[in-house]
Amino acid sequence: MIKILIKNIKALLQVGEEIPAVLRGKEMATVPQIENAYLALEDGVVVAYGSMDDWEGISDWRDLEIIDAEGKYVLPAFCDSHTHLVFARSREEEFVDRIKGLTYEEIALKGGGILNSARRLGEMSEEELFEQATKRLNLLKSYGTGAIEIKSGYGLSLQAELKMLRVIKRLKETSGIAIKATFLGAHAFPKEFKENHRAYIDLIIHEMLPAIEKDNLADYIDIFCERNYFSVEEMEEILTAGKKYGLQAKVHVNQFTVMGGIKKAIELGALSVDHLEEISEDDITALKSSTTIPTLLPSCSHFIGIPFGDARRMMDEGLPVSLASDFNPGTTPSGNLAFVWSLACVKMKMTPEEALNALTVNAAYAMGLSETHGKIALGRKSPILITKQIPSIAYIPYAFGDQHIEQIIY
Ligand code: NIG
Ligand code: FE
């Protein structure tokens, strides 16, 4: 058994037995913490914690590793509930096009965007996709990501979607962290189906979903509900079919356009509605009486220059807010959640505590991991972060772009 004692912790954060599964509105303002604390782990499982003042010493020194965390913070690893980590190649030429004035929509309409990534993914072997994704995931882990959701959606054919999902399944087996797989066959209409949406939707419903169920390749289903992509009606049909295969929805909605997709996704039992850079009064009203969590993606807003989600309004209305990276080659070529934390504070006026809650407790909820991730409590086993010596926890989003995590315990 590997026993670890972390002592003299400047503050142990997001700790306690009573932290709810999801934090709404004002509840997001505080993060429970113990100053001058210790934390004891056995094979990664939390067996004791408390104030150093109450510490009773060590009765059994055998096989015990002691970590002195003087001046350092200890907190649960971040959860990233929305990523497109598996892809074939970066798309910096579109980045340059945007600098020169084209919009995301214009680039997509001239053959760039999701279809660009799908073309490249089709040509890449499963092995190489897996190797590249593993490298990316290792980098994200070093930034503090301790659980991650990964979507398909750059395949857009039966074979290529299954290939992506098999890569995600292999990552689940090899990465050592919790991974959720989301089927996003409805990410865009492939070129050959541009004039025949019916045929592609049939392919998703009658071929892709059964094949995914057969090999147990997905935990959730997603769709890009947006002008020029999938309509609210098409979303209803696809999510309803997904439900029959036991897949709960997590959807891309309101990134550029308010179309009524939030309300419909809630009706269909979505766990999360993601993006929400655009939002209407009706959307807020629908969210208020639901268990669906809004997930905001500030790195995407930053990178393609669109509005930031209105986290303050949502919290003032009593809603929960979760934050994720949206890591993908088109709109968010960074999966660094410490940077997301900083953007949430600077651009969305979330306090450091609100944003930390959105990256831990609420992010775990947004990917169905409330029971295991997002907080430190007795009997739990999930990754734990030890920071470098820093003056305060707000220093992490404040001193953006630097690495403040010193060690991760799995
Ligand atoms: O979440 N908006 C849809 N999907 C991705 C972008 C996909 C791409 O451009 O490759 C997103 O931003
Ligand atoms: Fe996305």
Tab-separated table of C-alpha atoms and ligand atoms in Angstrom:
chain	number	residue	atom	x	y	z
A	1	MET	CA	0.000	0.000	0.000
A	2	ILE	CA	1.247	3.506	-0.826
A	3	LYS	CA	0.684	5.820	2.092
A	4	ILE	CA	1.159	9.559	1.687
A	5	LEU	CA	0.905	12.260	4.302
A	6	ILE	CA	0.836	15.851	3.086
A	7	LYS	CA	1.505	18.155	6.036
A	8	ASN	CA	1.797	21.882	6.776
A	9	ILE	CA	-0.510	22.669	3.838
A	10	LYS	CA	-1.055	26.428	3.611
A	11	ALA	CA	-4.731	25.688	2.856
A	12	LEU	CA	-6.540	22.520	1.853
A	13	LEU	CA	-9.251	23.627	-0.575
A	14	GLN	CA	-12.606	22.244	-1.688
A	15	VAL	CA	-12.633	19.882	1.267
A	16	GLY	CA	-15.483	18.490	3.354
A	17	GLU	CA	-18.196	15.890	3.602
A	18	GLU	CA	-21.150	18.211	2.980
A	19	ILE	CA	-20.258	19.824	-0.338
A	20	PRO	CA	-23.302	19.482	-2.644
A	21	ALA	CA	-23.119	17.793	-6.068
A	22	VAL	CA	-23.756	21.105	-7.793
A	23	LEU	CA	-23.349	24.696	-6.612
A	24	ARG	CA	-25.844	27.318	-7.731
A	25	GLY	CA	-25.708	31.124	-7.774
A	26	LYS	CA	-24.460	32.505	-4.456
A	27	GLU	CA	-23.288	29.074	-3.322
A	28	MET	CA	-20.485	29.462	-5.832
A	29	ALA	CA	-18.969	32.399	-3.929
A	30	THR	CA	-17.108	30.351	-1.335
A	31	VAL	CA	-14.715	27.434	-1.389
A	32	PRO	CA	-14.533	25.420	1.837
A	33	GLN	CA	-10.995	25.275	3.158
A	34	ILE	CA	-8.851	24.286	6.111
A	35	GLU	CA	-5.791	26.430	6.780
A	36	ASN	CA	-2.571	24.908	8.055
A	37	ALA	CA	-3.845	21.454	7.207
A	38	TYR	CA	-2.836	17.864	6.638
A	39	LEU	CA	-4.164	15.267	4.230
A	40	ALA	CA	-3.549	11.516	4.448
A	41	LEU	CA	-3.964	9.174	1.467
A	42	GLU	CA	-3.777	5.404	1.176
A	43	ASP	CA	-3.398	4.217	-2.403
A	44	GLY	CA	-4.792	7.605	-3.379
A	45	VAL	CA	-7.891	7.261	-1.179
A	46	VAL	CA	-8.504	10.080	1.309
A	47	VAL	CA	-8.343	8.508	4.774
A	48	ALA	CA	-7.927	11.588	6.987
A	49	TYR	CA	-7.623	15.361	6.839
A	50	GLY	CA	-7.834	18.267	9.217
A	51	SER	CA	-5.979	21.107	10.867
A	52	MET	CA	-2.334	20.557	11.852
A	53	ASP	CA	-3.422	21.688	15.341
A	54	ASP	CA	-5.551	18.560	15.621
A	55	TRP	CA	-3.013	16.275	14.089
A	56	GLU	CA	-2.246	13.343	16.349
A	57	GLY	CA	1.093	12.414	14.854
A	58	ILE	CA	2.021	9.229	13.125
A	59	SER	CA	1.594	5.859	14.767
A	60	ASP	CA	2.816	3.798	11.859
A	61	TRP	CA	5.779	5.101	9.834
A	62	ARG	CA	6.113	2.016	7.650
A	63	ASP	CA	6.012	2.762	3.893
A	64	LEU	CA	4.914	6.309	4.587
A	65	GLU	CA	5.884	9.115	2.227
A	66	ILE	CA	5.731	12.525	3.859
A	67	ILE	CA	5.301	15.641	1.724
A	68	ASP	CA	5.893	18.987	3.398
A	69	ALA	CA	3.537	21.464	1.701
A	70	GLU	CA	4.589	24.549	3.611
A	71	GLY	CA	3.426	27.653	1.711
A	72	LYS	CA	1.552	25.486	-0.809
A	73	TYR	CA	-2.105	24.843	-1.506
A	74	VAL	CA	-3.716	21.439	-2.018
A	75	LEU	CA	-6.890	21.108	-4.053
A	76	PRO	CA	-8.792	18.572	-6.176
A	77	ALA	CA	-7.649	18.348	-9.795
A	78	PHE	CA	-9.738	20.213	-12.365
A	79	CYS	CA	-12.377	18.414	-14.433
A	80	ASP	CA	-12.642	19.277	-18.121
A	81	SER	CA	-16.194	18.414	-19.166
A	82	HIS	CA	-15.944	19.506	-22.827
A	83	THR	CA	-13.063	18.718	-25.184
A	84	HIS	CA	-12.346	17.544	-28.704
A	85	LEU	CA	-8.925	16.174	-27.739
A	86	VAL	CA	-8.738	13.576	-30.531
A	87	PHE	CA	-7.960	15.269	-33.844
A	88	ALA	CA	-5.577	14.837	-36.732
A	89	ARG	CA	-3.847	18.163	-37.196
A	90	SER	CA	-3.734	21.740	-36.020
A	91	ARG	CA	-5.412	24.474	-38.146
A	92	GLU	CA	-3.245	27.547	-37.781
A	93	GLU	CA	-3.946	28.611	-41.377
A	94	GLU	CA	-7.530	29.387	-40.297
A	95	PHE	CA	-6.139	31.347	-37.373
A	96	VAL	CA	-4.186	33.498	-39.822
A	97	ASP	CA	-7.300	33.872	-42.028
A	98	ARG	CA	-9.194	35.154	-39.009
A	99	ILE	CA	-6.444	37.647	-38.213
A	100	LYS	CA	-6.881	38.913	-41.764
A	101	GLY	CA	-10.574	39.449	-41.155
A	102	LEU	CA	-12.520	36.289	-41.989
A	103	THR	CA	-15.019	34.983	-39.438
A	104	TYR	CA	-15.309	31.385	-38.169
A	105	GLU	CA	-18.511	31.066	-40.179
A	106	GLU	CA	-16.908	32.368	-43.400
A	107	ILE	CA	-13.951	29.993	-43.030
A	108	ALA	CA	-16.301	27.047	-42.505
A	109	LEU	CA	-18.374	27.995	-45.557
A	110	LYS	CA	-15.279	27.929	-47.771
A	111	GLY	CA	-14.406	24.368	-46.709
A	112	GLY	CA	-12.407	25.014	-43.547
A	113	GLY	CA	-13.609	24.341	-40.025
A	114	ILE	CA	-14.950	20.993	-38.913
A	115	LEU	CA	-14.942	19.512	-42.439
A	116	ASN	CA	-11.261	20.401	-42.743
A	117	SER	CA	-10.517	18.396	-39.587
A	118	ALA	CA	-12.729	15.522	-40.773
A	119	ARG	CA	-10.820	15.249	-44.055
A	120	ARG	CA	-7.538	14.977	-42.199
A	121	LEU	CA	-8.798	12.575	-39.583
A	122	GLY	CA	-10.117	10.231	-42.251
A	123	GLU	CA	-6.589	9.891	-43.621
A	124	MET	CA	-4.849	9.254	-40.302
A	125	SER	CA	-4.327	5.805	-38.798
A	126	GLU	CA	-5.949	4.873	-35.512
A	127	GLU	CA	-2.523	4.274	-34.025
A	128	GLU	CA	-1.221	7.722	-34.890
A	129	LEU	CA	-4.411	9.388	-33.657
A	130	PHE	CA	-3.986	7.564	-30.364
A	131	GLU	CA	-0.330	8.558	-30.026
A	132	GLN	CA	-1.047	12.214	-30.723
A	133	ALA	CA	-4.016	12.277	-28.364
A	134	THR	CA	-1.934	10.654	-25.618
A	135	LYS	CA	0.701	13.380	-25.928
A	136	ARG	CA	-1.946	16.100	-25.712
A	137	LEU	CA	-3.594	14.444	-22.746
A	138	ASN	CA	-0.294	14.172	-20.882
A	139	LEU	CA	0.230	17.886	-21.367
A	140	LEU	CA	-3.249	18.685	-20.030
A	141	LYS	CA	-2.657	16.443	-17.039
A	142	SER	CA	0.496	18.398	-16.238
A	143	TYR	CA	-1.630	21.582	-16.146
A	144	GLY	CA	-3.912	20.017	-13.530
A	145	THR	CA	-6.682	18.276	-15.473
A	146	GLY	CA	-7.694	15.194	-13.495
A	147	ALA	CA	-10.748	14.025	-15.471
A	148	ILE	CA	-11.743	14.745	-19.037
A	149	GLU	CA	-14.633	14.375	-21.458
A	150	ILE	CA	-13.641	13.753	-25.076
A	151	LYS	CA	-15.931	13.994	-28.086
A	152	SER	CA	-15.914	12.321	-31.465
A	153	GLY	CA	-17.217	14.468	-34.328
A	154	TYR	CA	-14.236	14.784	-36.667
A	155	GLY	CA	-15.085	11.466	-38.292
A	156	LEU	CA	-18.500	12.152	-39.814
A	157	SER	CA	-18.640	8.697	-41.398
A	158	LEU	CA	-19.464	5.408	-39.719
A	159	GLN	CA	-15.893	4.126	-39.901
A	160	ALA	CA	-14.188	7.361	-38.889
A	161	GLU	CA	-16.560	8.078	-35.981
A	162	LEU	CA	-15.964	4.559	-34.667
A	163	LYS	CA	-12.226	5.055	-35.116
A	164	MET	CA	-12.316	8.196	-32.963
A	165	LEU	CA	-14.423	6.518	-30.307
A	166	ARG	CA	-12.086	3.522	-30.185
A	167	VAL	CA	-9.172	5.907	-29.650
A	168	ILE	CA	-11.068	7.485	-26.742
A	169	LYS	CA	-11.796	4.029	-25.335
A	170	ARG	CA	-8.103	3.195	-25.498
A	171	LEU	CA	-7.277	6.461	-23.720
A	172	LYS	CA	-9.720	5.415	-20.990
A	173	GLU	CA	-7.740	2.228	-20.526
A	174	THR	CA	-4.290	3.803	-20.584
A	175	SER	CA	-4.423	7.378	-19.244
A	176	GLY	CA	-4.897	6.656	-15.552
A	177	ILE	CA	-7.585	9.359	-15.202
A	178	ALA	CA	-11.365	9.294	-15.582
A	179	ILE	CA	-12.504	9.829	-19.161
A	180	LYS	CA	-16.030	10.179	-20.554
A	181	ALA	CA	-16.665	9.586	-24.252
A	182	THR	CA	-19.236	11.617	-26.137
A	183	PHE	CA	-20.588	10.737	-29.579
A	184	LEU	CA	-20.736	13.875	-31.732
A	185	GLY	CA	-21.593	12.438	-35.137
A	186	ALA	CA	-23.907	15.446	-35.535
A	187	HIS	CA	-21.035	17.942	-35.523
A	188	ALA	CA	-21.501	19.025	-39.161
A	189	PHE	CA	-23.080	17.702	-42.338
A	190	PRO	CA	-20.379	16.091	-44.506
A	191	LYS	CA	-20.087	17.621	-47.989
A	192	GLU	CA	-21.791	14.715	-49.722
A	193	PHE	CA	-24.842	15.156	-47.463
A	194	LYS	CA	-25.033	18.936	-47.774
A	195	GLU	CA	-28.219	18.756	-49.825
A	196	ASN	CA	-29.497	15.589	-48.159
A	197	HIS	CA	-29.661	16.074	-44.402
A	198	ARG	CA	-32.181	13.261	-44.126
A	199	ALA	CA	-29.667	10.682	-45.311
A	200	TYR	CA	-26.969	11.767	-42.855
A	201	ILE	CA	-29.393	11.829	-39.931
A	202	ASP	CA	-30.509	8.335	-40.918
A	203	LEU	CA	-26.884	7.245	-40.977
A	204	ILE	CA	-26.383	8.582	-37.449
A	205	ILE	CA	-29.564	7.008	-36.115
A	206	HIS	CA	-29.626	3.689	-37.929
A	207	GLU	CA	-25.947	2.866	-38.378
A	208	MET	CA	-23.720	4.855	-36.057
A	209	LEU	CA	-25.766	4.589	-32.846
A	210	PRO	CA	-26.297	0.803	-33.056
A	211	ALA	CA	-22.588	0.237	-33.804
A	212	ILE	CA	-21.591	2.458	-30.872
A	213	GLU	CA	-23.905	0.582	-28.535
A	214	LYS	CA	-22.564	-2.754	-29.698
A	215	ASP	CA	-19.031	-1.945	-28.580
A	216	ASN	CA	-20.045	0.322	-25.712
A	217	LEU	CA	-18.122	3.245	-27.171
A	218	ALA	CA	-19.949	6.277	-25.749
A	219	ASP	CA	-21.265	7.668	-22.476
A	220	TYR	CA	-22.991	10.773	-23.882
A	221	ILE	CA	-24.358	12.183	-27.123
A	222	ASP	CA	-23.716	15.702	-28.422
A	223	ILE	CA	-24.851	17.798	-31.398
A	224	PHE	CA	-23.839	21.181	-32.812
A	225	CYS	CA	-27.199	22.985	-32.804
A	226	GLU	CA	-26.448	26.110	-34.845
A	227	ARG	CA	-27.259	27.972	-38.055
A	228	ASN	CA	-25.631	26.122	-41.004
A	229	TYR	CA	-25.235	23.014	-38.804
A	230	PHE	CA	-28.129	21.227	-37.054
A	231	SER	CA	-31.573	22.740	-36.445
A	232	VAL	CA	-33.534	22.397	-33.206
A	233	GLU	CA	-35.827	19.873	-34.913
A	234	GLU	CA	-32.872	17.818	-36.112
A	235	MET	CA	-31.428	17.964	-32.601
A	236	GLU	CA	-34.693	16.660	-31.171
A	237	GLU	CA	-34.697	13.701	-33.507
A	238	ILE	CA	-31.061	12.787	-32.912
A	239	LEU	CA	-31.092	13.236	-29.133
A	240	THR	CA	-34.309	11.240	-28.874
A	241	ALA	CA	-32.643	8.413	-30.779
A	242	GLY	CA	-29.541	8.707	-28.564
A	243	LYS	CA	-31.704	8.376	-25.480
A	244	LYS	CA	-33.004	5.038	-26.741
A	245	TYR	CA	-29.401	3.859	-26.683
A	246	GLY	CA	-28.955	5.102	-23.132
A	247	LEU	CA	-26.947	8.201	-24.086
A	248	GLN	CA	-27.714	11.374	-22.150
A	249	ALA	CA	-27.154	14.635	-24.010
A	250	LYS	CA	-24.459	17.279	-23.609
A	251	VAL	CA	-24.941	19.778	-26.401
A	252	HIS	CA	-23.245	22.603	-28.305
A	253	VAL	CA	-25.840	25.331	-28.374
A	254	ASN	CA	-26.090	29.150	-28.576
A	255	GLN	CA	-22.476	29.601	-29.715
A	256	PHE	CA	-23.406	32.120	-32.401
A	257	THR	CA	-27.194	32.098	-32.539
A	258	VAL	CA	-30.168	31.896	-30.169
A	259	MET	CA	-32.466	29.294	-31.752
A	260	GLY	CA	-34.444	27.827	-28.846
A	261	GLY	CA	-32.019	24.926	-28.533
A	262	ILE	CA	-31.442	25.334	-24.799
A	263	LYS	CA	-35.105	24.846	-23.935
A	264	LYS	CA	-35.356	21.841	-26.226
A	265	ALA	CA	-32.173	20.273	-24.844
A	266	ILE	CA	-33.527	20.671	-21.305
A	267	GLU	CA	-36.806	19.010	-22.324
A	268	LEU	CA	-34.759	16.128	-23.704
A	269	GLY	CA	-32.971	15.706	-20.378
A	270	ALA	CA	-29.552	17.160	-21.267
A	271	LEU	CA	-26.930	17.026	-18.528
A	272	SER	CA	-25.234	20.156	-19.813
A	273	VAL	CA	-25.725	22.892	-22.400
A	274	ASP	CA	-22.378	24.192	-23.570
A	275	HIS	CA	-21.114	27.475	-25.112
A	276	LEU	CA	-24.005	29.921	-24.453
A	277	GLU	CA	-22.043	32.919	-25.698
A	278	GLU	CA	-25.488	34.124	-26.805
A	279	ILE	CA	-28.393	33.822	-24.387
A	280	SER	CA	-32.004	35.029	-24.144
A	281	GLU	CA	-34.401	35.630	-21.284
A	282	ASP	CA	-36.308	32.492	-22.311
A	283	ASP	CA	-33.118	30.441	-22.118
A	284	ILE	CA	-32.436	31.652	-18.570
A	285	THR	CA	-36.017	30.918	-17.534
A	286	ALA	CA	-35.789	27.391	-18.924
A	287	LEU	CA	-32.475	26.761	-17.146
A	288	LYS	CA	-33.862	27.953	-13.801
A	289	SER	CA	-36.305	25.108	-13.483
A	290	SER	CA	-33.936	22.409	-14.706
A	291	THR	CA	-31.083	20.190	-13.543
A	292	THR	CA	-29.139	20.968	-16.745
A	293	ILE	CA	-25.900	22.844	-16.110
A	294	PRO	CA	-24.674	25.700	-18.327
A	295	THR	CA	-21.044	25.164	-19.311
A	296	LEU	CA	-19.071	28.167	-20.487
A	297	LEU	CA	-15.932	27.996	-22.624
A	298	PRO	CA	-14.010	31.268	-22.306
A	299	SER	CA	-10.916	30.084	-24.207
A	300	CYS	CA	-13.105	29.642	-27.286
A	301	SER	CA	-14.499	33.182	-26.942
A	302	HIS	CA	-10.983	34.509	-26.508
A	303	PHE	CA	-9.537	32.666	-29.479
A	304	ILE	CA	-12.186	33.355	-32.120
A	305	GLY	CA	-13.192	36.742	-30.761
A	306	ILE	CA	-16.827	36.141	-29.887
A	307	PRO	CA	-18.669	37.323	-26.742
A	308	PHE	CA	-17.894	35.655	-23.418
A	309	GLY	CA	-20.735	33.752	-21.769
A	310	ASP	CA	-22.561	35.885	-19.205
A	311	ALA	CA	-21.566	33.963	-16.093
A	312	ARG	CA	-22.428	36.851	-13.758
A	313	ARG	CA	-25.987	37.066	-15.017
A	314	MET	CA	-26.399	33.307	-14.722
A	315	MET	CA	-25.092	33.248	-11.142
A	316	ASP	CA	-27.192	36.299	-10.206
A	317	GLU	CA	-30.227	34.379	-11.484
A	318	GLY	CA	-29.294	31.508	-9.169
A	319	LEU	CA	-27.986	29.165	-11.867
A	320	PRO	CA	-24.982	26.878	-11.547
A	321	VAL	CA	-22.089	27.559	-13.927
A	322	SER	CA	-19.429	25.138	-15.049
A	323	LEU	CA	-16.267	25.969	-17.003
A	324	ALA	CA	-14.432	23.798	-19.536
A	325	SER	CA	-11.704	24.194	-22.140
A	326	ASP	CA	-13.401	23.154	-25.429
A	327	PHE	CA	-9.902	22.075	-26.518
A	328	ASN	CA	-10.060	21.607	-30.324
A	329	PRO	CA	-7.976	22.584	-33.360
A	330	GLY	CA	-10.470	25.131	-34.719
A	331	THR	CA	-11.787	27.383	-31.978
A	332	THR	CA	-9.667	26.520	-28.914
A	333	PRO	CA	-6.166	25.169	-29.455
A	334	SER	CA	-5.448	25.143	-25.699
A	335	GLY	CA	-6.700	22.780	-23.026
A	336	ASN	CA	-5.042	24.641	-20.187
A	337	LEU	CA	-7.680	25.019	-17.458
A	338	ALA	CA	-5.528	27.403	-15.427
A	339	PHE	CA	-5.829	29.779	-18.380
A	340	VAL	CA	-9.609	29.170	-18.443
A	341	TRP	CA	-9.624	30.093	-14.753
A	342	SER	CA	-7.846	33.355	-15.513
A	343	LEU	CA	-10.105	34.254	-18.455
A	344	ALA	CA	-13.181	33.509	-16.338
A	345	CYS	CA	-11.959	36.036	-13.767
A	346	VAL	CA	-10.679	38.715	-16.128
A	347	LYS	CA	-13.271	38.525	-18.893
A	348	MET	CA	-16.351	37.125	-17.179
A	349	LYS	CA	-15.880	38.784	-13.802
A	350	MET	CA	-16.114	35.525	-11.900
A	351	THR	CA	-14.239	35.699	-8.597
A	352	PRO	CA	-11.355	33.231	-8.246
A	353	GLU	CA	-13.538	31.171	-5.877
A	354	GLU	CA	-16.532	31.106	-8.229
A	355	ALA	CA	-14.326	30.008	-11.096
A	356	LEU	CA	-12.628	27.333	-8.991
A	357	ASN	CA	-16.046	25.939	-8.054
A	358	ALA	CA	-16.956	25.970	-11.750
A	359	LEU	CA	-13.789	23.989	-12.581
A	360	THR	CA	-14.135	21.408	-9.836
A	361	VAL	CA	-17.515	20.647	-8.193
A	362	ASN	CA	-19.682	21.913	-11.055
A	363	ALA	CA	-17.402	20.566	-13.777
A	364	ALA	CA	-17.549	17.109	-12.184
A	365	TYR	CA	-21.355	17.378	-12.224
A	366	ALA	CA	-21.278	18.368	-15.910
A	367	MET	CA	-19.588	15.069	-16.766
A	368	GLY	CA	-21.406	12.757	-14.392
A	369	LEU	CA	-18.518	12.456	-11.930
A	370	SER	CA	-19.982	14.125	-8.834
A	371	GLU	CA	-19.615	10.925	-6.850
A	372	THR	CA	-15.873	10.692	-7.361
A	373	HIS	CA	-14.352	13.987	-8.513
A	374	GLY	CA	-14.270	17.712	-7.844
A	375	LYS	CA	-13.782	17.704	-4.076
A	376	ILE	CA	-11.704	16.205	-1.314
A	377	ALA	CA	-13.693	13.998	1.055
A	378	LEU	CA	-13.178	10.797	3.009
A	379	GLY	CA	-13.132	7.625	0.930
A	380	ARG	CA	-12.693	9.420	-2.368
A	381	LYS	CA	-9.929	8.617	-4.792
A	382	SER	CA	-9.347	11.220	-7.470
A	383	PRO	CA	-6.319	13.256	-8.499
A	384	ILE	CA	-5.076	15.935	-6.115
A	385	LEU	CA	-2.988	19.001	-6.976
A	386	ILE	CA	-0.206	20.515	-4.888
A	387	THR	CA	0.700	24.046	-5.949
A	388	LYS	CA	4.082	25.700	-5.817
A	389	GLN	CA	4.641	28.180	-2.985
A	390	ILE	CA	2.227	30.981	-3.892
A	391	PRO	CA	0.908	33.933	-1.868
A	392	SER	CA	-2.806	33.133	-2.301
A	393	ILE	CA	-5.099	30.947	-4.373
A	394	ALA	CA	-6.151	34.021	-6.394
A	395	TYR	CA	-2.522	34.175	-7.503
A	396	ILE	CA	-3.165	31.279	-9.927
A	397	PRO	CA	-5.668	33.109	-12.189
A	398	TYR	CA	-3.833	36.386	-11.521
A	399	ALA	CA	-0.379	35.297	-12.678
A	400	PHE	CA	-1.784	33.837	-15.883
A	401	GLY	CA	0.293	31.809	-18.292
A	402	ASP	CA	2.632	30.418	-15.638
A	403	GLN	CA	2.668	26.911	-14.250
A	404	HIS	CA	1.651	26.996	-10.593
A	405	ILE	CA	1.093	23.259	-10.121
A	406	GLU	CA	4.090	21.512	-8.600
A	407	GLN	CA	2.843	17.971	-8.120
A	408	ILE	CA	-0.161	15.814	-8.957
A	409	ILE	CA	-1.067	12.776	-6.900
A	410	TYR	CA	-3.204	10.141	-8.634
B	1	NIG	O1	-16.925	23.644	-29.727
B	1	NIG	N1	-18.660	24.567	-32.241
B	1	NIG	C1	-18.497	23.426	-32.587
B	1	NIG	N2	-17.445	22.658	-32.318
B	1	NIG	C2	-16.183	23.139	-31.856
B	1	NIG	C3	-15.336	23.691	-32.951
B	1	NIG	C4	-15.010	22.677	-33.958
B	1	NIG	C5	-13.982	23.076	-34.957
B	1	NIG	O2	-13.937	24.232	-35.445
B	1	NIG	O3	-13.189	22.198	-35.287
B	1	NIG	C6	-16.389	24.099	-30.705
B	1	NIG	O4	-16.041	25.284	-30.749
B	2	FE	FE	-16.871	22.108	-28.487
